[in-house]
PDB file of C-alpha atoms and ligand atoms in Angstrom:
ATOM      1  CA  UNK A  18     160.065 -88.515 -47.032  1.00  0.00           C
ATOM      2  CA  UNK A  19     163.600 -90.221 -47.266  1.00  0.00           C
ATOM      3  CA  UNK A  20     162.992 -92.201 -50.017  1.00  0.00           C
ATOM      4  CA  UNK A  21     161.604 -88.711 -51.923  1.00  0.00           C
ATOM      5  CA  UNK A  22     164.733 -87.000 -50.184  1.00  0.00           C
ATOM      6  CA  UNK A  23     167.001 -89.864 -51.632  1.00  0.00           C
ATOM      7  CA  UNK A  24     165.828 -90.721 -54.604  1.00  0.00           C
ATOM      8  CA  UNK A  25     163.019 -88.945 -55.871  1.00  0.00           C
ATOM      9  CA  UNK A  26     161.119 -85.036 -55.856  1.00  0.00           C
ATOM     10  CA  UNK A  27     163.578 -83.668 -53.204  1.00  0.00           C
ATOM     11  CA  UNK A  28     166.939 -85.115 -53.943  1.00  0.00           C
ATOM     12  CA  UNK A  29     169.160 -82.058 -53.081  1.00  0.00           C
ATOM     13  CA  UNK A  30     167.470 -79.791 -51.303  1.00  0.00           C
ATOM     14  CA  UNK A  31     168.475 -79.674 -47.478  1.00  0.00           C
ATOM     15  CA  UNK A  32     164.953 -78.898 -45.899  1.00  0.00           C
ATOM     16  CA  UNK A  33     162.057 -80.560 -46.917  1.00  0.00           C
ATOM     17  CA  UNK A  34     158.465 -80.883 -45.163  1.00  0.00           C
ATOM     18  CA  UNK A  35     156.190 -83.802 -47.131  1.00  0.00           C
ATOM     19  CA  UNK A  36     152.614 -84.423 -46.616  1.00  0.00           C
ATOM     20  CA  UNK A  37     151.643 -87.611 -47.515  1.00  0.00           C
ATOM     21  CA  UNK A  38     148.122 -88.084 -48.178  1.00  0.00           C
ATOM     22  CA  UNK A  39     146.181 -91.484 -48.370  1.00  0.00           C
ATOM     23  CA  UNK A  40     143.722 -93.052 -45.825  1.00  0.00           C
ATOM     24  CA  UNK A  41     144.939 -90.821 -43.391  1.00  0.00           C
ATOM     25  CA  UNK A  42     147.657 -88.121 -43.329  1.00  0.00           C
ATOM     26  CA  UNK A  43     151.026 -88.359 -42.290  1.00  0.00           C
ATOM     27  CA  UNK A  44     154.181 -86.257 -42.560  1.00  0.00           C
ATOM     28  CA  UNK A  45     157.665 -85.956 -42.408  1.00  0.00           C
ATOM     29  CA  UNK A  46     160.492 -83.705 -42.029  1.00  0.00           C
ATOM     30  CA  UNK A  47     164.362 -83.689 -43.218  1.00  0.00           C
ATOM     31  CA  UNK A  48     166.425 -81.108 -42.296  1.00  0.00           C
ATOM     32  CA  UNK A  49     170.661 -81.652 -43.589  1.00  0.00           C
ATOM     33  CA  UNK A  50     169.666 -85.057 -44.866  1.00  0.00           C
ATOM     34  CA  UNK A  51     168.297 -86.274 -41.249  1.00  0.00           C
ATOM     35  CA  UNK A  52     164.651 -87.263 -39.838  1.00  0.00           C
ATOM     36  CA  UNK A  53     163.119 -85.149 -37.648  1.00  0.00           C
ATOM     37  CA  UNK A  54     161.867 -87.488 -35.541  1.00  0.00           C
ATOM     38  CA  UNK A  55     161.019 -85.595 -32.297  1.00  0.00           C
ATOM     39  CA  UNK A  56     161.399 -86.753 -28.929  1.00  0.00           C
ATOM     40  CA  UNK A  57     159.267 -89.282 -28.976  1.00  0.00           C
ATOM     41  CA  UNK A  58     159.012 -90.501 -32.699  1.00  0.00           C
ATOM     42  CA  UNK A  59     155.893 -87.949 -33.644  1.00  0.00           C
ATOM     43  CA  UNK A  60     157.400 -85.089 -35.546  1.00  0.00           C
ATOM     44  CA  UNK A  61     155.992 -84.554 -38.672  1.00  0.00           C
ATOM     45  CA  UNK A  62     152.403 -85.995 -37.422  1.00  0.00           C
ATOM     46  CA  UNK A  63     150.790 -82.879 -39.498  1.00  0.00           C
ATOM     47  CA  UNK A  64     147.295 -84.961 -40.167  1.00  0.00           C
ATOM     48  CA  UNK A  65     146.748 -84.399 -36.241  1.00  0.00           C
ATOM     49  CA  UNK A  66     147.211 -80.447 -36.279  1.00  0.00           C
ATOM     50  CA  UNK A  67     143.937 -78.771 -36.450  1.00  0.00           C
ATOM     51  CA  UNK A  68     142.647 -76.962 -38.676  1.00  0.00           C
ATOM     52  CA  UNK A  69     139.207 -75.876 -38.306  1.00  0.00           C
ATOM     53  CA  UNK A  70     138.112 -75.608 -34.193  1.00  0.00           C
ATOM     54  CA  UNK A  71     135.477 -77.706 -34.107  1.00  0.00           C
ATOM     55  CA  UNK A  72     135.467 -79.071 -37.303  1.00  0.00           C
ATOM     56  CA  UNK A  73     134.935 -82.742 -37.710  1.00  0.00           C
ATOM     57  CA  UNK A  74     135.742 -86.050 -35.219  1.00  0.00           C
ATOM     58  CA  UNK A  75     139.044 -87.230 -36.416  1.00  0.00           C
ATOM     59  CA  UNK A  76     139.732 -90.907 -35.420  1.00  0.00           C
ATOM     60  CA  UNK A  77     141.862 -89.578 -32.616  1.00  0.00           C
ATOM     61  CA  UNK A  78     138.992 -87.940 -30.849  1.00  0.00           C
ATOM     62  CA  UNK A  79     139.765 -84.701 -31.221  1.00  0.00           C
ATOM     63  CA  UNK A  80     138.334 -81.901 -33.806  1.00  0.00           C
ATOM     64  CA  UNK A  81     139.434 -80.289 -36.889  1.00  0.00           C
ATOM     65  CA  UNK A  82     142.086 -82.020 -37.463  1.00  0.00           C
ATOM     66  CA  UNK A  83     144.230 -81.676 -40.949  1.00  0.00           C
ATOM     67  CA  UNK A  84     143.404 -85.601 -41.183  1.00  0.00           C
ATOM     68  CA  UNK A  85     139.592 -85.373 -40.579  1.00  0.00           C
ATOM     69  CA  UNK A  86     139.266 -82.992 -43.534  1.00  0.00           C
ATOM     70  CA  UNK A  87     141.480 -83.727 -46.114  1.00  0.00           C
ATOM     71  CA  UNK A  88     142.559 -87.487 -46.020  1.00  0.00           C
ATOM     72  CA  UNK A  89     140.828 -90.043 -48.196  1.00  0.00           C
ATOM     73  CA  UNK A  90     138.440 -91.050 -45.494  1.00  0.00           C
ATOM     74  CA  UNK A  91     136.878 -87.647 -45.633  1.00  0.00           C
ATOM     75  CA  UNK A  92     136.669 -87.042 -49.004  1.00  0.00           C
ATOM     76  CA  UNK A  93     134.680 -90.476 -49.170  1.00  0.00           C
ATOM     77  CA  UNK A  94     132.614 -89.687 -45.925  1.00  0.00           C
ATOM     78  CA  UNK A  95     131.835 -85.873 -46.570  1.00  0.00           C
ATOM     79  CA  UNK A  96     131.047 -87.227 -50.694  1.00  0.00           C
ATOM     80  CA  UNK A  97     128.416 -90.082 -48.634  1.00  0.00           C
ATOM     81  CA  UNK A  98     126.975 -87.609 -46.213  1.00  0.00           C
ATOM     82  CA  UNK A  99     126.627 -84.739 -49.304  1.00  0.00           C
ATOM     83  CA  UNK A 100     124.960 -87.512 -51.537  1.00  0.00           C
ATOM     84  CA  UNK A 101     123.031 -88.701 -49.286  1.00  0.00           C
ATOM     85  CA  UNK A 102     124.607 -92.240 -49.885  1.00  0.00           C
ATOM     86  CA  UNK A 103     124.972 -95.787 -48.239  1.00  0.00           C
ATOM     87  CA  UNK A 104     127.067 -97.611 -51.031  1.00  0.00           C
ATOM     88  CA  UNK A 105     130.839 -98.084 -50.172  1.00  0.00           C
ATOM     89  CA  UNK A 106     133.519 -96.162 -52.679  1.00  0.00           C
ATOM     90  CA  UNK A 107     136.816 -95.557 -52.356  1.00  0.00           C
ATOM     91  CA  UNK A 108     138.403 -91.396 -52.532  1.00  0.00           C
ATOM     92  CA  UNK A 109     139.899 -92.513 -55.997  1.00  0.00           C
ATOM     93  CA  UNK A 110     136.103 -93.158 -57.272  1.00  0.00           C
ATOM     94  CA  UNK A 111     135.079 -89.964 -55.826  1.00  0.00           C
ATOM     95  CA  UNK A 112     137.819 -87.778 -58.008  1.00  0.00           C
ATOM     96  CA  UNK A 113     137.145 -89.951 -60.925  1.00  0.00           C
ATOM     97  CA  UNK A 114     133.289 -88.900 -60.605  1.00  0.00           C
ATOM     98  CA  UNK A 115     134.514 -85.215 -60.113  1.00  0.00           C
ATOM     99  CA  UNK A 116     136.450 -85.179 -63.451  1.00  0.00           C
ATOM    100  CA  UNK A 117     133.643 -86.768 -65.330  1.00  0.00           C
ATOM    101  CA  UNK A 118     131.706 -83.568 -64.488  1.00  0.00           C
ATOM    102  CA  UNK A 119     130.074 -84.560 -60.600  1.00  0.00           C
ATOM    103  CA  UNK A 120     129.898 -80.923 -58.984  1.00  0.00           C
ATOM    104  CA  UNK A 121     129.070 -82.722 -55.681  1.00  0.00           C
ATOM    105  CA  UNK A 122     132.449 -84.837 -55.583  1.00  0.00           C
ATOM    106  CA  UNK A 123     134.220 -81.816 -57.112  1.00  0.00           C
ATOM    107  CA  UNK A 124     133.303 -79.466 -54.294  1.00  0.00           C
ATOM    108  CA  UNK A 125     134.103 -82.321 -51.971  1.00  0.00           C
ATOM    109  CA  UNK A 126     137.373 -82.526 -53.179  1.00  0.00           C
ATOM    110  CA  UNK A 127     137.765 -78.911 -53.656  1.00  0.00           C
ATOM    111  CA  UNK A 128     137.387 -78.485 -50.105  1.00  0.00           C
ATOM    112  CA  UNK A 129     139.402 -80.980 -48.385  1.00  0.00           C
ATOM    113  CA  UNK A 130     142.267 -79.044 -51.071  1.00  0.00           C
ATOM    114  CA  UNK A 131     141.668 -76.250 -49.255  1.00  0.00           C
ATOM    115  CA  UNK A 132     141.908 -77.632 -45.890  1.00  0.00           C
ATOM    116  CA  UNK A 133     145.110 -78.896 -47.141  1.00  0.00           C
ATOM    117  CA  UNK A 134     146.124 -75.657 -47.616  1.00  0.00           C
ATOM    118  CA  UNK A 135     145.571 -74.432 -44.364  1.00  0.00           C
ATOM    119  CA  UNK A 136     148.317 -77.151 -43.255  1.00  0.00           C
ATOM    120  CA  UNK A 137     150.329 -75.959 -46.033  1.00  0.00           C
ATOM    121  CA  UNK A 138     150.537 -72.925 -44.590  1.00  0.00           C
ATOM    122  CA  UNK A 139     151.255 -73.327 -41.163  1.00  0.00           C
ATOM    123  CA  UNK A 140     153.750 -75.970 -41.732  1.00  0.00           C
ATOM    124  CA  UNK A 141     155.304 -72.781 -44.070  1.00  0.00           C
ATOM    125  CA  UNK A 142     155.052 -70.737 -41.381  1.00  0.00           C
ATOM    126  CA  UNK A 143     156.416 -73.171 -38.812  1.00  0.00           C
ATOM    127  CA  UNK A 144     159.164 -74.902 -40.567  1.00  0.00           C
ATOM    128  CA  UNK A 145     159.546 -72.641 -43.538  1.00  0.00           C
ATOM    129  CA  UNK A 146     160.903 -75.723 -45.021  1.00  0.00           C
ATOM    130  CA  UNK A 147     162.960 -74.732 -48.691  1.00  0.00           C
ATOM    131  CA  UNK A 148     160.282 -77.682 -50.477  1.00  0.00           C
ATOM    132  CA  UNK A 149     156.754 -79.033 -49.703  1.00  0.00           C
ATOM    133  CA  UNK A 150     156.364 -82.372 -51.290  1.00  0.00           C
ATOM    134  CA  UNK A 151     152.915 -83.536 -51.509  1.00  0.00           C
ATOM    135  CA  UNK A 152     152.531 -87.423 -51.989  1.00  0.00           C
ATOM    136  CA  UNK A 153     150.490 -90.758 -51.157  1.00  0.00           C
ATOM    137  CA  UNK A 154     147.629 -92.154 -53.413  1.00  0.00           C
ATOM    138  CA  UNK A 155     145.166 -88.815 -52.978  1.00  0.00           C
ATOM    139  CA  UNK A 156     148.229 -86.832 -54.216  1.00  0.00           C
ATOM    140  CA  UNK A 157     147.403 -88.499 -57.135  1.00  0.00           C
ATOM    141  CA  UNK A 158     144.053 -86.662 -57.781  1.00  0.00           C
ATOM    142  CA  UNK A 159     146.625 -83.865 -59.197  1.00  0.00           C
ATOM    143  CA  UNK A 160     145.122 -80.329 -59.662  1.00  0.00           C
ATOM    144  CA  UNK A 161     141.503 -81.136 -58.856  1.00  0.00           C
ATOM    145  CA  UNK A 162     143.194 -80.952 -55.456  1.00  0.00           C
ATOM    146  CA  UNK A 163     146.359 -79.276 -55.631  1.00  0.00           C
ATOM    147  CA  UNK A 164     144.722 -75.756 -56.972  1.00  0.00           C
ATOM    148  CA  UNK A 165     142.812 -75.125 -54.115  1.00  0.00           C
ATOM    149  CA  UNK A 166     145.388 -76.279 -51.636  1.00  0.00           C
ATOM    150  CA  UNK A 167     148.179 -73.999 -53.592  1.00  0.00           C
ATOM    151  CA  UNK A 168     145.260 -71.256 -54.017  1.00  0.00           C
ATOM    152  CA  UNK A 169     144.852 -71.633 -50.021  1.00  0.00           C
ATOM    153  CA  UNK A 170     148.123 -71.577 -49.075  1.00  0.00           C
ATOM    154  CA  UNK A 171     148.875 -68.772 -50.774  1.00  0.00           C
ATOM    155  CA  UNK A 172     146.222 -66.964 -49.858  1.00  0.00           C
ATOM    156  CA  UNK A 173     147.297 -66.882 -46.260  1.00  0.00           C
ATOM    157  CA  UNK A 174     151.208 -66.262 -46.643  1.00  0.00           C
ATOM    158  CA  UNK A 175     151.951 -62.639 -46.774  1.00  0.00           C
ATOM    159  CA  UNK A 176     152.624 -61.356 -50.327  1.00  0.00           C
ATOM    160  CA  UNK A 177     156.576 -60.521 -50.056  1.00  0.00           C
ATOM    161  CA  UNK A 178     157.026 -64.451 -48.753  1.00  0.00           C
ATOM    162  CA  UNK A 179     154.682 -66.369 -51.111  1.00  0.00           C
ATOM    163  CA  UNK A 180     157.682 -66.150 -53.874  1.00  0.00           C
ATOM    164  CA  UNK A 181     159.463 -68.582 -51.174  1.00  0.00           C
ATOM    165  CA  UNK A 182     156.599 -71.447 -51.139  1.00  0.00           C
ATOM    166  CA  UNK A 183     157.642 -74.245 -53.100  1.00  0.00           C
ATOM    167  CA  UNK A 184     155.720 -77.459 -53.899  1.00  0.00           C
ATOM    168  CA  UNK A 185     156.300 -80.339 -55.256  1.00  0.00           C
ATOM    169  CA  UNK A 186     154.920 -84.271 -56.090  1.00  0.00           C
ATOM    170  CA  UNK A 187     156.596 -86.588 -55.224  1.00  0.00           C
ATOM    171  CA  UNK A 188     157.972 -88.800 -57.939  1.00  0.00           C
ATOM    172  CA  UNK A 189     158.804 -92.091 -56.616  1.00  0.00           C
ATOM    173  CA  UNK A 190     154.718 -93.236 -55.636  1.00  0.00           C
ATOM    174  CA  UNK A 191     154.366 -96.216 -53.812  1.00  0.00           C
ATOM    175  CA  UNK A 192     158.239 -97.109 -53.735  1.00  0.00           C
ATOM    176  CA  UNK A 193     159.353 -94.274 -51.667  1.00  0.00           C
ATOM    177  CA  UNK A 194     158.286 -96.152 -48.207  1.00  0.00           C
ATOM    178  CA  UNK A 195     160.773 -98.969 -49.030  1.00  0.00           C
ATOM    179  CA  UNK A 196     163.450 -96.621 -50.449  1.00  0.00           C
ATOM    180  CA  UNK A 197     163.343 -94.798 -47.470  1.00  0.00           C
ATOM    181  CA  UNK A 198     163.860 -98.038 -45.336  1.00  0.00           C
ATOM    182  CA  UNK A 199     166.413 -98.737 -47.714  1.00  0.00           C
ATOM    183  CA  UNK A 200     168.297 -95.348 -46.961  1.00  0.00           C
ATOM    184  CA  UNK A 201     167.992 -95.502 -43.250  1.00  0.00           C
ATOM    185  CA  UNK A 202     169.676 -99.134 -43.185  1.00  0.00           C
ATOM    186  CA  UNK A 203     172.044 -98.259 -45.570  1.00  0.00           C
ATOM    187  CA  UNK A 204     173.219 -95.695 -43.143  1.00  0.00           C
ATOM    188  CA  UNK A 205     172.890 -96.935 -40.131  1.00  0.00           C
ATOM    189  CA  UNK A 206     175.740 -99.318 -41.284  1.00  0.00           C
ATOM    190  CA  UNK A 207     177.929 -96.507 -42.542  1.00  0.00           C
ATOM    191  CA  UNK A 208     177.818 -96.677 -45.947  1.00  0.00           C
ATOM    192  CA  UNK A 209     177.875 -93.906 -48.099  1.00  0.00           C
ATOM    193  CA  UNK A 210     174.598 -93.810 -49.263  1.00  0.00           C
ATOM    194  CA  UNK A 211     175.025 -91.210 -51.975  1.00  0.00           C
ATOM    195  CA  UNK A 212     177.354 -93.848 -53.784  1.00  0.00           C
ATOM    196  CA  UNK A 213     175.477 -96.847 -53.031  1.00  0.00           C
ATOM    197  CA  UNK A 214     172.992 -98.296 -56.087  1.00  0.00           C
TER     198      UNK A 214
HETATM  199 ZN1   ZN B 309     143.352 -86.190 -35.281  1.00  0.00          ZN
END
């Protein structure tokens, strides 16, 4: 989220909420150019909101959660259980088989979109953050996942406040962990970060 905030999707804009979606799903949350890190270092933990009562285990051993339905452990366990399937394949196979025309990954996908949209909305409605970035590797599946997750989201802000949703990519992939770093030490020793590279 600080490396997108510093140098990437969300440079500029003072209140940003991003998702990031791989393996499992994390999140973060800058508000004035600082981490919301919560009292304890858990803010932004959106992959452990739920989102369906009694939906799914999620690895923390509770139900429903955001993670348990939409992170790329799902989509590959919900495409195994749907096809019936033993053989090991990563979430990146699974959306290449739904582009080439596989209705069962392309529902799979579909769905955890949509469950992604549920978050999408109540992170809206909590934070009403000014951008929602949406990054990590199953960002990268693009609209096969995005639509339904935008569709979703929508769907469940009220008309006259949907024209205030705003999402985003994030542009800076696999280097915004490290640029992020980067940021944080650059200010922790005072430097003017805006100036520095
Ligand atoms: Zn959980």
């Amino acid at each position: 989220m600080l490396g997108e905030y510093w140098r990437g999707a969300a440079r500029g804009v003072n209140s940003v909420f991003m998702f990031t979606l791989g393996t499992g799903i994390g999140g973060g949350l800058v508000i004035d150019g600082n981490l919301w890190n919560g009292r304890s270092g858990i803010a932004g933990e959106v992959g452990h909101t739920i989102v369906q009562i009694n939906g799914p285990r999620c690895a923390c051993g509770n139900r429903g959660c955001l993670e348990a339905l939409a992170s790329g452990t799902a989509i590959v366990r919900n495409y195994q259980e749907r096809k019936r399937m033993k053989q090991s394949l990563t979430a990146r196979q699974v959306v290449e088989r739904a582009r080439k025309g596989d209705m069962v990954a392309a529902s799979v996908v579909r769905q955890a979109g949509e469950a992604l949209g549920v978050g999408i909305a109540n992170v809206f409605h909590l934070v009403n953050p000014a951008l929602i970035l949406l990054g990590g590797g199953v960002s990268r599946a693009g609209k096969l996942l995005i639509q339904p997750a935008v569709g979703k989201a929508r769907s469940l802000i009220r008309p006259a406040l949907r024209r205030y949703l705003r999402i985003r990519r994030g542009q800076l992939g696999d280097d915004a962990g490290v640029l992020g770093a980067a940021y944080l030490g650059f200010r922790s020793i005072g430097l003017d970060v805006h100036e520095t590279l």
